PDB file of C-alpha atoms in Angstrom:
ATOM      1  CA  MET Z 191      19.977 -11.809  -1.818  1.00 80.00           C
ATOM      2  CA  PRO Z 192      18.304  -8.581  -0.848  1.00 79.00           C
ATOM      3  CA  ILE Z 193      14.890 -10.138  -2.382  1.00 83.00           C
ATOM      4  CA  ALA Z 194      15.653 -13.449  -0.136  1.00 85.00           C
ATOM      5  CA  VAL Z 195      16.124 -11.074   2.944  1.00 79.00           C
ATOM      6  CA  VAL Z 196      12.779  -9.189   2.522  1.00 80.00           C
ATOM      7  CA  VAL Z 197      11.017 -12.630   1.784  1.00 80.00           C
ATOM      8  CA  LEU Z 198      12.250 -13.913   4.998  1.00 78.00           C
ATOM      9  CA  LEU Z 199      11.324 -10.815   6.792  1.00 73.00           C
ATOM     10  CA  ARG Z 200       7.654 -11.286   5.467  1.00 73.00           C
ATOM     11  CA  ARG Z 201       7.864 -14.810   6.502  1.00 75.00           C
ATOM     12  CA  PHE Z 202       8.563 -13.953  10.112  1.00 72.00           C
ATOM     13  CA  ASP Z 203       5.724 -11.897  10.699  1.00 63.00           C
ATOM     14  CA  GLN Z 204       6.702 -11.348  14.385  1.00 59.00           C
ATOM     15  CA  LEU Z 205       9.466  -9.064  13.176  1.00 58.00           C
ATOM     16  CA  LEU Z 206       6.997  -6.909  11.348  1.00 61.00           C
ATOM     17  CA  GLN Z 207       5.560  -5.091  14.146  1.00 68.00           C
ATOM     18  CA  PRO Z 208       4.735  -1.432  13.701  1.00 64.00           C
ATOM     19  CA  ASP Z 209       8.236  -0.349  15.341  1.00 66.00           C
ATOM     20  CA  PHE Z 210      10.348  -2.406  13.205  1.00 70.00           C
ATOM     21  CA  ALA Z 211       8.399  -1.631  10.149  1.00 68.00           C
ATOM     22  CA  GLY Z 212       9.019   1.946  10.587  1.00 72.00           C
ATOM     23  CA  LEU Z 213      13.007   1.344  10.665  1.00 79.00           C
ATOM     24  CA  ALA Z 214      13.145  -1.082   8.170  1.00 81.00           C
ATOM     25  CA  PRO Z 215      14.291   1.736   5.521  1.00 87.00           C
ATOM     26  CA  LEU Z 216      17.158   2.340   7.422  1.00 87.00           C
ATOM     27  CA  MET Z 217      18.455  -1.249   6.433  1.00 88.00           C
ATOM     28  CA  LEU Z 218      18.955   0.330   3.016  1.00 91.00           C
ATOM     29  CA  ILE Z 219      21.484   2.859   4.562  1.00 91.00           C
ATOM     30  CA  TYR Z 220      22.949  -0.002   6.532  1.00 91.00           C
ATOM     31  CA  ALA Z 221      23.275  -2.159   3.444  1.00 91.00           C
ATOM     32  CA  THR Z 222      24.871   0.578   1.445  1.00 92.00           C
ATOM     33  CA  TRP Z 223      27.606   1.187   4.036  1.00 91.00           C
ATOM     34  CA  LEU Z 224      28.072  -2.497   4.398  1.00 89.00           C
ATOM     35  CA  LEU Z 225      28.367  -3.332   0.866  1.00 89.00           C
ATOM     36  CA  SER Z 226      30.882  -0.384   0.186  1.00 89.00           C
ATOM     37  CA  LEU Z 227      33.207  -2.029   3.078  1.00 85.00           C
ATOM     38  CA  ILE Z 228      32.886  -5.492   1.476  1.00 80.00           C
ATOM     39  CA  ALA Z 229      33.800  -4.407  -1.936  1.00 67.00           C
ATOM     40  CA  GLN Z 230      37.397  -3.482  -1.216  1.00 61.00           C
ATOM     41  CA  PRO Z 231      37.587  -1.883  -4.424  1.00 56.00           C
ATOM     42  CA  MET Z 232      40.733  -2.203  -6.748  1.00 61.00           C
ATOM     43  CA  ARG Z 233      43.077  -3.827  -4.433  1.00 63.00           C
ATOM     44  CA  SER Z 234      43.714  -6.568  -6.876  1.00 66.00           C
ATOM     45  CA  GLU Z 235      44.266  -4.231  -9.781  1.00 68.00           C
ATOM     46  CA  LEU Z 236      47.115  -2.569  -7.792  1.00 63.00           C
ATOM     47  CA  LYS Z 237      49.303  -5.292  -8.292  1.00 57.00           C
ATOM     48  CA  HIS Z 238      49.583  -3.909 -11.956  1.00 63.00           C
ATOM     49  CA  ALA Z 239      49.841  -0.250 -10.548  1.00 65.00           C
ATOM     50  CA  ASP Z 240      53.042   0.152 -12.648  1.00 65.00           C
ATOM     51  CA  ILE Z 241      51.063  -0.406 -15.936  1.00 71.00           C
ATOM     52  CA  LEU Z 242      48.298   1.494 -14.800  1.00 72.00           C
ATOM     53  CA  LYS Z 243      50.348   4.620 -14.051  1.00 71.00           C
ATOM     54  CA  ALA Z 244      52.092   4.553 -17.483  1.00 76.00           C
ATOM     55  CA  VAL Z 245      48.523   5.080 -18.900  1.00 78.00           C
ATOM     56  CA  PRO Z 246      48.358   8.793 -19.727  1.00 84.00           C
ATOM     57  CA  ILE Z 247      45.026   9.491 -17.766  1.00 85.00           C
ATOM     58  CA  ALA Z 248      44.911  11.940 -14.639  1.00 88.00           C
ATOM     59  CA  GLY Z 249      45.064   9.938 -11.382  1.00 86.00           C
ATOM     60  CA  TRP Z 250      41.751  11.335 -10.097  1.00 91.00           C
ATOM     61  CA  LYS Z 251      40.065  10.117 -13.654  1.00 92.00           C
ATOM     62  CA  MET Z 252      41.066   6.539 -12.631  1.00 87.00           C
ATOM     63  CA  MET Z 253      39.679   6.782  -9.161  1.00 89.00           C
ATOM     64  CA  LEU Z 254      36.541   8.262 -10.418  1.00 93.00           C
ATOM     65  CA  ALA Z 255      36.033   5.226 -12.800  1.00 89.00           C
ATOM     66  CA  TYR Z 256      36.707   2.844 -10.034  1.00 87.00           C
ATOM     67  CA  THR Z 257      34.269   4.818  -7.655  1.00 91.00           C
ATOM     68  CA  ALA Z 258      31.708   5.054 -10.136  1.00 92.00           C
ATOM     69  CA  ALA Z 259      31.800   1.319 -10.710  1.00 89.00           C
ATOM     70  CA  GLY Z 260      31.703   0.486  -7.257  1.00 88.00           C
ATOM     71  CA  SER Z 261      29.157   2.763  -6.673  1.00 92.00           C
ATOM     72  CA  ALA Z 262      26.667   1.754  -9.539  1.00 92.00           C
ATOM     73  CA  LEU Z 263      27.066  -1.903  -8.491  1.00 90.00           C
ATOM     74  CA  LEU Z 264      26.332  -1.103  -4.851  1.00 91.00           C
ATOM     75  CA  THR Z 265      23.121   0.980  -6.096  1.00 93.00           C
ATOM     76  CA  VAL Z 266      21.845  -1.856  -8.263  1.00 93.00           C
ATOM     77  CA  VAL Z 267      21.757  -4.015  -5.254  1.00 92.00           C
ATOM     78  CA  VAL Z 268      20.406  -1.482  -2.606  1.00 93.00           C
ATOM     79  CA  LEU Z 269      17.584  -0.416  -5.115  1.00 94.00           C
ATOM     80  CA  THR Z 270      16.805  -3.946  -5.853  1.00 94.00           C
ATOM     81  CA  PHE Z 271      16.553  -4.340  -1.982  1.00 93.00           C
ATOM     82  CA  ALA Z 272      14.189  -1.135  -1.776  1.00 94.00           C
ATOM     83  CA  GLY Z 273      11.991  -2.451  -4.502  1.00 94.00           C
ATOM     84  CA  ALA Z 274      11.583  -5.627  -2.696  1.00 92.00           C
ATOM     85  CA  MET Z 275      10.688  -3.751   0.388  1.00 90.00           C
ATOM     86  CA  TRP Z 276       8.023  -1.744  -1.460  1.00 92.00           C
ATOM     87  CA  ALA Z 277       6.587  -4.681  -3.112  1.00 91.00           C
ATOM     88  CA  ILE Z 278       6.626  -7.412  -0.352  1.00 86.00           C
ATOM     89  CA  LEU Z 279       6.421  -5.353   2.820  1.00 83.00           C
ATOM     90  CA  PRO Z 280       3.754  -2.891   2.501  1.00 84.00           C
ATOM     91  CA  GLU Z 281       4.190  -1.846   6.162  1.00 81.00           C
ATOM     92  CA  ALA Z 282       7.644  -0.330   5.118  1.00 83.00           C
ATOM     93  CA  ARG Z 283       5.970   1.669   2.344  1.00 87.00           C
ATOM     94  CA  SER Z 284       6.404   5.514   3.463  1.00 88.00           C
ATOM     95  CA  ASP Z 285       8.562   8.492   2.661  1.00 90.00           C
ATOM     96  CA  ASP Z 286      11.436   7.007   4.692  1.00 89.00           C
ATOM     97  CA  LEU Z 287      11.813   4.102   2.255  1.00 92.00           C
ATOM     98  CA  LEU Z 288      11.840   6.879  -0.585  1.00 94.00           C
ATOM     99  CA  ALA Z 289      14.364   8.963   0.965  1.00 92.00           C
ATOM    100  CA  CYS Z 290      16.724   5.949   1.956  1.00 92.00           C
ATOM    101  CA  ALA Z 291      16.421   4.538  -1.539  1.00 95.00           C
ATOM    102  CA  CYS Z 292      17.196   7.872  -3.095  1.00 95.00           C
ATOM    103  CA  ALA Z 293      19.964   9.013  -0.678  1.00 94.00           C
ATOM    104  CA  ALA Z 294      21.686   5.316  -1.035  1.00 93.00           C
ATOM    105  CA  PRO Z 295      23.361   6.042  -4.568  1.00 93.00           C
ATOM    106  CA  PHE Z 296      25.134   9.301  -3.102  1.00 96.00           C
ATOM    107  CA  LEU Z 297      26.050   7.553   0.307  1.00 95.00           C
ATOM    108  CA  GLY Z 298      27.529   4.830  -1.872  1.00 94.00           C
ATOM    109  CA  PHE Z 299      29.608   7.002  -4.010  1.00 95.00           C
ATOM    110  CA  ALA Z 300      31.149   8.885  -0.781  1.00 95.00           C
ATOM    111  CA  CYS Z 301      31.850   5.473   0.980  1.00 94.00           C
ATOM    112  CA  VAL Z 302      33.334   3.710  -2.157  1.00 93.00           C
ATOM    113  CA  ALA Z 303      35.589   6.705  -2.610  1.00 92.00           C
ATOM    114  CA  ALA Z 304      36.610   6.466   1.136  1.00 91.00           C
ATOM    115  CA  ASN Z 305      37.368   2.813   0.673  1.00 90.00           C
ATOM    116  CA  ILE Z 306      39.379   3.293  -2.291  1.00 89.00           C
ATOM    117  CA  LEU Z 307      41.718   5.421  -0.335  1.00 88.00           C
ATOM    118  CA  ALA Z 308      42.218   2.640   2.100  1.00 86.00           C
ATOM    119  CA  SER Z 309      42.984   0.234  -0.565  1.00 85.00           C
ATOM    120  CA  LEU Z 310      45.784   2.365  -2.135  1.00 86.00           C
ATOM    121  CA  PHE Z 311      47.456   2.439   1.100  1.00 85.00           C
ATOM    122  CA  TYR Z 312      47.300  -1.241   1.654  1.00 82.00           C
ATOM    123  CA  PRO Z 313      46.933  -3.120  -1.500  1.00 78.00           C
ATOM    124  CA  ALA Z 314      48.665  -6.626  -0.975  1.00 75.00           C
ATOM    125  CA  THR Z 315      45.335  -8.831  -1.056  1.00 75.00           C
ATOM    126  CA  GLY Z 316      47.826 -11.784  -0.320  1.00 79.00           C
ATOM    127  CA  ASP Z 317      48.964 -10.034   2.962  1.00 82.00           C
ATOM    128  CA  ALA Z 318      46.929 -11.170   5.899  1.00 87.00           C
ATOM    129  CA  ALA Z 319      48.234  -8.048   7.967  1.00 88.00           C
ATOM    130  CA  GLN Z 320      47.459  -5.609   5.159  1.00 84.00           C
ATOM    131  CA  THR Z 321      44.272  -6.967   4.327  1.00 83.00           C
ATOM    132  CA  TYR Z 322      43.385  -6.589   8.213  1.00 89.00           C
ATOM    133  CA  VAL Z 323      44.737  -3.028   8.509  1.00 90.00           C
ATOM    134  CA  CYS Z 324      43.187  -2.111   5.221  1.00 86.00           C
ATOM    135  CA  GLY Z 325      39.751  -3.413   6.582  1.00 87.00           C
ATOM    136  CA  MET Z 326      40.115  -1.341   9.829  1.00 91.00           C
ATOM    137  CA  ILE Z 327      41.167   1.791   7.857  1.00 92.00           C
ATOM    138  CA  SER Z 328      38.145   1.175   5.475  1.00 90.00           C
ATOM    139  CA  PHE Z 329      35.997   1.045   8.506  1.00 92.00           C
ATOM    140  CA  GLY Z 330      37.129   4.338   9.964  1.00 93.00           C
ATOM    141  CA  LEU Z 331      37.096   6.332   6.716  1.00 93.00           C
ATOM    142  CA  SER Z 332      33.722   4.977   5.597  1.00 92.00           C
ATOM    143  CA  MET Z 333      32.164   5.808   9.010  1.00 93.00           C
ATOM    144  CA  VAL Z 334      33.569   9.528   8.491  1.00 93.00           C
ATOM    145  CA  ALA Z 335      32.006   9.465   4.902  1.00 92.00           C
ATOM    146  CA  LEU Z 336      28.703   8.292   6.589  1.00 90.00           C
ATOM    147  CA  MET Z 337      28.415  10.699   9.312  1.00 93.00           C
ATOM    148  CA  PRO Z 338      27.363  13.958   7.320  1.00 91.00           C
ATOM    149  CA  THR Z 339      24.426  11.732   5.946  1.00 88.00           C
ATOM    150  CA  LEU Z 340      23.397  10.659   9.433  1.00 88.00           C
ATOM    151  CA  LEU Z 341      23.877  13.946  11.133  1.00 92.00           C
ATOM    152  CA  LEU Z 342      22.127  15.858   8.388  1.00 91.00           C
ATOM    153  CA  GLY Z 343      19.188  13.139   8.054  1.00 87.00           C
ATOM    154  CA  LEU Z 344      18.869  13.434  11.914  1.00 89.00           C
ATOM    155  CA  ILE Z 345      18.815  17.299  11.977  1.00 93.00           C
ATOM    156  CA  LEU Z 346      16.739  18.200   8.955  1.00 92.00           C
ATOM    157  CA  GLY Z 347      14.538  15.133   8.847  1.00 87.00           C
ATOM    158  CA  ALA Z 348      13.889  14.331  12.484  1.00 85.00           C
ATOM    159  CA  ILE Z 349      14.384  17.499  14.287  1.00 89.00           C
ATOM    160  CA  LEU Z 350      13.429  20.387  11.893  1.00 92.00           C
ATOM    161  CA  ASP Z 351      10.929  18.008   9.944  1.00 90.00           C
ATOM    162  CA  VAL Z 352      12.112  19.173   6.573  1.00 92.00           C
ATOM    163  CA  LYS Z 353      10.236  17.311   3.696  1.00 94.00           C
ATOM    164  CA  TRP Z 354      12.306  14.122   2.686  1.00 92.00           C
ATOM    165  CA  TYR Z 355      12.955  15.398  -0.776  1.00 94.00           C
ATOM    166  CA  TYR Z 356      15.087  18.357   0.410  1.00 95.00           C
ATOM    167  CA  VAL Z 357      16.927  16.278   2.848  1.00 94.00           C
ATOM    168  CA  VAL Z 358      17.836  13.915   0.190  1.00 95.00           C
ATOM    169  CA  GLY Z 359      19.120  16.880  -1.977  1.00 96.00           C
ATOM    170  CA  VAL Z 360      21.016  18.153   0.966  1.00 95.00           C
ATOM    171  CA  ASP Z 361      22.602  14.833   1.864  1.00 94.00           C
ATOM    172  CA  GLY Z 362      23.115  14.203  -1.839  1.00 96.00           C
ATOM    173  CA  ALA Z 363      25.207  17.255  -2.564  1.00 97.00           C
ATOM    174  CA  VAL Z 364      27.225  16.823   0.686  1.00 96.00           C
ATOM    175  CA  ASN Z 365      27.851  13.038  -0.263  1.00 96.00           C
ATOM    176  CA  VAL Z 366      28.983  14.201  -3.717  1.00 97.00           C
ATOM    177  CA  GLY Z 367      31.174  16.588  -2.027  1.00 96.00           C
ATOM    178  CA  VAL Z 368      32.731  13.980   0.298  1.00 96.00           C
ATOM    179  CA  GLY Z 369      32.977  11.655  -2.579  1.00 96.00           C
ATOM    180  CA  ALA Z 370      34.833  14.122  -4.957  1.00 96.00           C
ATOM    181  CA  ALA Z 371      37.149  15.045  -2.363  1.00 96.00           C
ATOM    182  CA  GLY Z 372      38.059  11.299  -1.649  1.00 94.00           C
ATOM    183  CA  VAL Z 373      38.538  10.779  -5.599  1.00 94.00           C
ATOM    184  CA  GLU Z 374      40.800  13.660  -5.832  1.00 96.00           C
ATOM    185  CA  LEU Z 375      42.692  12.615  -2.466  1.00 94.00           C
ATOM    186  CA  SER Z 376      42.812   8.953  -3.963  1.00 90.00           C
ATOM    187  CA  GLY Z 377      43.987  10.480  -7.486  1.00 90.00           C
ATOM    188  CA  SER Z 378      47.064  12.354  -5.713  1.00 91.00           C
ATOM    189  CA  VAL Z 379      47.948   8.916  -3.634  1.00 89.00           C
ATOM    190  CA  PHE Z 380      47.693   6.946  -6.753  1.00 85.00           C
ATOM    191  CA  ARG Z 381      50.022   9.048  -8.711  1.00 82.00           C
ATOM    192  CA  ALA Z 382      52.453   9.490  -5.979  1.00 80.00           C
TER     193      ALA Z 382
END
């Protein structure tokens, strides 16, 4: 699907004005955030929480495994999207594309960890009300996880004109910290 989106963008040349081509890499950040919301990680597995809790593994380790799996899948899709942009849209080839592609896995880790927390509070997939509330809370928590990336990217990259690889390094470290806090909190909620 990411490749199809880029092919369609190439097909409709009027979308590839210089202003749009410069903003195209930001679609990677949006796709990372959106995919983390769509995944609704581990809600179906929580039907069997009584079995999972009996396993002698720390709660945070179980949540880390779920977060890592969701982040890995999300990363593959986003990097495929970035590769398609690089190959099919030469107008989008820039340091911004590299920065967004490198930052996406870290952002994905933070957003997936935030969404797991919402899934723990509202695990019933068959209950429409819980699904709706879980979606709303996931949205809010993932926005909280997304804010440091956006603010640091804006301040360091756009205002202070720091090189993209330093911005990605700082953003990555912050997102790993946010994700680790989410994993730890999720582990505590899971065990409780």
